[in-house]
Amino acid sequence: DNHEHEFGEAADVEDEAHIREHMEHKIDLPPHMEKLQARFLYFEMCDLNKDDVIDGNDILKSMTHGHEQGSRMPGNPIDDEEEIIKRIDRTLADMDFDSNGLITFSEFYKHQEIQHSHFSKRRNEH
């Protein structure tokens, strides 16, 4: 699997097990998460300084964080700083609809809806 881990991929955002791994000690989680709830919790998980927006630093840490042994979550080592910066810029270009350098939850949600509709279409074409 040579896939580079990107921030906010639909597969990650809807990976309930990963969200539970991070959030179970912080809040009470229902037995099953709705899509909106999973997206919100993923956003919360990535908003590391809890300022209600995701910035380049949050994206960097989310893309590169390593997990304890046994976790299924990807994380990229920072071995090519220029490539990481390009990917952060690409993420902001994709999600930061008002181009202020910050991703709000509504921008994140809008991007997830767009990504989800593309993903569903591609899956149905096979």
mmCIF file with all atom_site columns, C-alpha atoms in Angstrom, residues 60-118:
data_model
loop_
_atom_site.group_PDB
_atom_site.id
_atom_site.type_symbol
_atom_site.label_atom_id
_atom_site.label_alt_id
_atom_site.label_comp_id
_atom_site.label_asym_id
_atom_site.label_entity_id
_atom_site.label_seq_id
_atom_site.pdbx_PDB_ins_code
_atom_site.Cartn_x
_atom_site.Cartn_y
_atom_site.Cartn_z
_atom_site.occupancy
_atom_site.B_iso_or_equiv
_atom_site.pdbx_formal_charge
_atom_site.auth_seq_id
_atom_site.auth_comp_id
_atom_site.auth_asym_id
_atom_site.auth_atom_id
_atom_site.pdbx_PDB_model_num
ATOM 1  C CA . LEU A 1 60  ? 0.763   18.769 9.935  1.00 0.00 ? 60  LEU A CA 1
ATOM 2  C CA . LYS A 1 61  ? 0.330   17.009 13.266 1.00 0.00 ? 61  LYS A CA 1
ATOM 3  C CA . SER A 1 62  ? -2.681  15.057 12.016 1.00 0.00 ? 62  SER A CA 1
ATOM 4  C CA . MET A 1 63  ? -0.836  13.863 8.915  1.00 0.00 ? 63  MET A CA 1
ATOM 5  C CA . THR A 1 64  ? 2.368   12.873 10.685 1.00 0.00 ? 64  THR A CA 1
ATOM 6  C CA . HIS A 1 65  ? 1.293   11.614 14.077 1.00 0.00 ? 65  HIS A CA 1
ATOM 7  C CA . GLY A 1 66  ? 2.471   8.148  14.912 1.00 0.00 ? 66  GLY A CA 1
ATOM 8  C CA . HIS A 1 67  ? 0.295   5.790  16.841 1.00 0.00 ? 67  HIS A CA 1
ATOM 9  C CA . GLU A 1 68  ? 1.063   3.253  19.489 1.00 0.00 ? 68  GLU A CA 1
ATOM 10 C CA . GLN A 1 69  ? 1.770   -0.236 18.315 1.00 0.00 ? 69  GLN A CA 1
ATOM 11 C CA . GLY A 1 70  ? -1.397  -2.087 17.483 1.00 0.00 ? 70  GLY A CA 1
ATOM 12 C CA . SER A 1 71  ? -3.231  0.912  16.069 1.00 0.00 ? 71  SER A CA 1
ATOM 13 C CA . ARG A 1 72  ? -4.424  0.691  12.487 1.00 0.00 ? 72  ARG A CA 1
ATOM 14 C CA . MET A 1 73  ? -4.022  4.391  11.808 1.00 0.00 ? 73  MET A CA 1
ATOM 15 C CA . PRO A 1 74  ? -1.621  5.749  9.218  1.00 0.00 ? 74  PRO A CA 1
ATOM 16 C CA . GLY A 1 75  ? 0.867   8.483  9.919  1.00 0.00 ? 75  GLY A CA 1
ATOM 17 C CA . ASN A 1 76  ? 3.603   9.750  7.662  1.00 0.00 ? 76  ASN A CA 1
ATOM 18 C CA . PRO A 1 77  ? 7.158   10.293 8.805  1.00 0.00 ? 77  PRO A CA 1
ATOM 19 C CA . ILE A 1 78  ? 8.462   13.769 8.038  1.00 0.00 ? 78  ILE A CA 1
ATOM 20 C CA . ASP A 1 79  ? 11.258  12.817 5.702  1.00 0.00 ? 79  ASP A CA 1
ATOM 21 C CA . ASP A 1 80  ? 10.476  15.297 2.939  1.00 0.00 ? 80  ASP A CA 1
ATOM 22 C CA . GLU A 1 81  ? 9.595   18.654 4.442  1.00 0.00 ? 81  GLU A CA 1
ATOM 23 C CA . GLU A 1 82  ? 8.808   20.246 1.058  1.00 0.00 ? 82  GLU A CA 1
ATOM 24 C CA . GLU A 1 83  ? 6.357   17.453 0.210  1.00 0.00 ? 83  GLU A CA 1
ATOM 25 C CA . ILE A 1 84  ? 4.599   17.827 3.594  1.00 0.00 ? 84  ILE A CA 1
ATOM 26 C CA . ILE A 1 85  ? 4.301   21.607 3.055  1.00 0.00 ? 85  ILE A CA 1
ATOM 27 C CA . LYS A 1 86  ? 2.835   20.989 -0.436 1.00 0.00 ? 86  LYS A CA 1
ATOM 28 C CA . ARG A 1 87  ? 0.312   18.589 1.023  1.00 0.00 ? 87  ARG A CA 1
ATOM 29 C CA . ILE A 1 88  ? -0.694  21.063 3.761  1.00 0.00 ? 88  ILE A CA 1
ATOM 30 C CA . ASP A 1 89  ? -1.119  23.766 1.091  1.00 0.00 ? 89  ASP A CA 1
ATOM 31 C CA . ARG A 1 90  ? -3.163  21.353 -1.028 1.00 0.00 ? 90  ARG A CA 1
ATOM 32 C CA . THR A 1 91  ? -5.378  20.519 1.952  1.00 0.00 ? 91  THR A CA 1
ATOM 33 C CA . LEU A 1 92  ? -5.972  24.210 2.654  1.00 0.00 ? 92  LEU A CA 1
ATOM 34 C CA . ALA A 1 93  ? -6.686  24.840 -1.052 1.00 0.00 ? 93  ALA A CA 1
ATOM 35 C CA . ASP A 1 94  ? -9.257  22.009 -1.009 1.00 0.00 ? 94  ASP A CA 1
ATOM 36 C CA . MET A 1 95  ? -10.981 22.799 2.285  1.00 0.00 ? 95  MET A CA 1
ATOM 37 C CA . ASP A 1 96  ? -10.431 26.471 3.094  1.00 0.00 ? 96  ASP A CA 1
ATOM 38 C CA . PHE A 1 97  ? -13.266 27.852 0.968  1.00 0.00 ? 97  PHE A CA 1
ATOM 39 C CA . ASP A 1 98  ? -12.834 31.477 2.125  1.00 0.00 ? 98  ASP A CA 1
ATOM 40 C CA . SER A 1 99  ? -9.006  31.303 1.798  1.00 0.00 ? 99  SER A CA 1
ATOM 41 C CA . ASN A 1 100 ? -8.251  32.721 5.249  1.00 0.00 ? 100 ASN A CA 1
ATOM 42 C CA . GLY A 1 101 ? -5.794  29.955 6.173  1.00 0.00 ? 101 GLY A CA 1
ATOM 43 C CA . LEU A 1 102 ? -8.224  28.335 8.601  1.00 0.00 ? 102 LEU A CA 1
ATOM 44 C CA . ILE A 1 103 ? -10.686 25.488 8.124  1.00 0.00 ? 103 ILE A CA 1
ATOM 45 C CA . THR A 1 104 ? -13.934 25.874 10.058 1.00 0.00 ? 104 THR A CA 1
ATOM 46 C CA . PHE A 1 105 ? -16.167 22.907 10.784 1.00 0.00 ? 105 PHE A CA 1
ATOM 47 C CA . SER A 1 106 ? -18.668 24.053 8.141  1.00 0.00 ? 106 SER A CA 1
ATOM 48 C CA . GLU A 1 107 ? -15.878 24.219 5.519  1.00 0.00 ? 107 GLU A CA 1
ATOM 49 C CA . PHE A 1 108 ? -14.638 20.782 6.616  1.00 0.00 ? 108 PHE A CA 1
ATOM 50 C CA . TYR A 1 109 ? -18.192 19.407 6.447  1.00 0.00 ? 109 TYR A CA 1
ATOM 51 C CA . LYS A 1 110 ? -18.780 20.915 2.989  1.00 0.00 ? 110 LYS A CA 1
ATOM 52 C CA . HIS A 1 111 ? -15.547 19.317 1.744  1.00 0.00 ? 111 HIS A CA 1
ATOM 53 C CA . GLN A 1 112 ? -16.597 15.949 3.215  1.00 0.00 ? 112 GLN A CA 1
ATOM 54 C CA . GLU A 1 113 ? -19.939 16.158 1.367  1.00 0.00 ? 113 GLU A CA 1
ATOM 55 C CA . ILE A 1 114 ? -18.157 16.888 -1.933 1.00 0.00 ? 114 ILE A CA 1
ATOM 56 C CA . GLN A 1 115 ? -15.620 14.116 -1.318 1.00 0.00 ? 115 GLN A CA 1
ATOM 57 C CA . HIS A 1 116 ? -18.337 11.675 -0.270 1.00 0.00 ? 116 HIS A CA 1
ATOM 58 C CA . SER A 1 117 ? -20.406 12.290 -3.422 1.00 0.00 ? 117 SER A CA 1
ATOM 59 C CA . HIS A 1 118 ? -17.317 11.748 -5.640 1.00 0.00 ? 118 HIS A CA 1
#
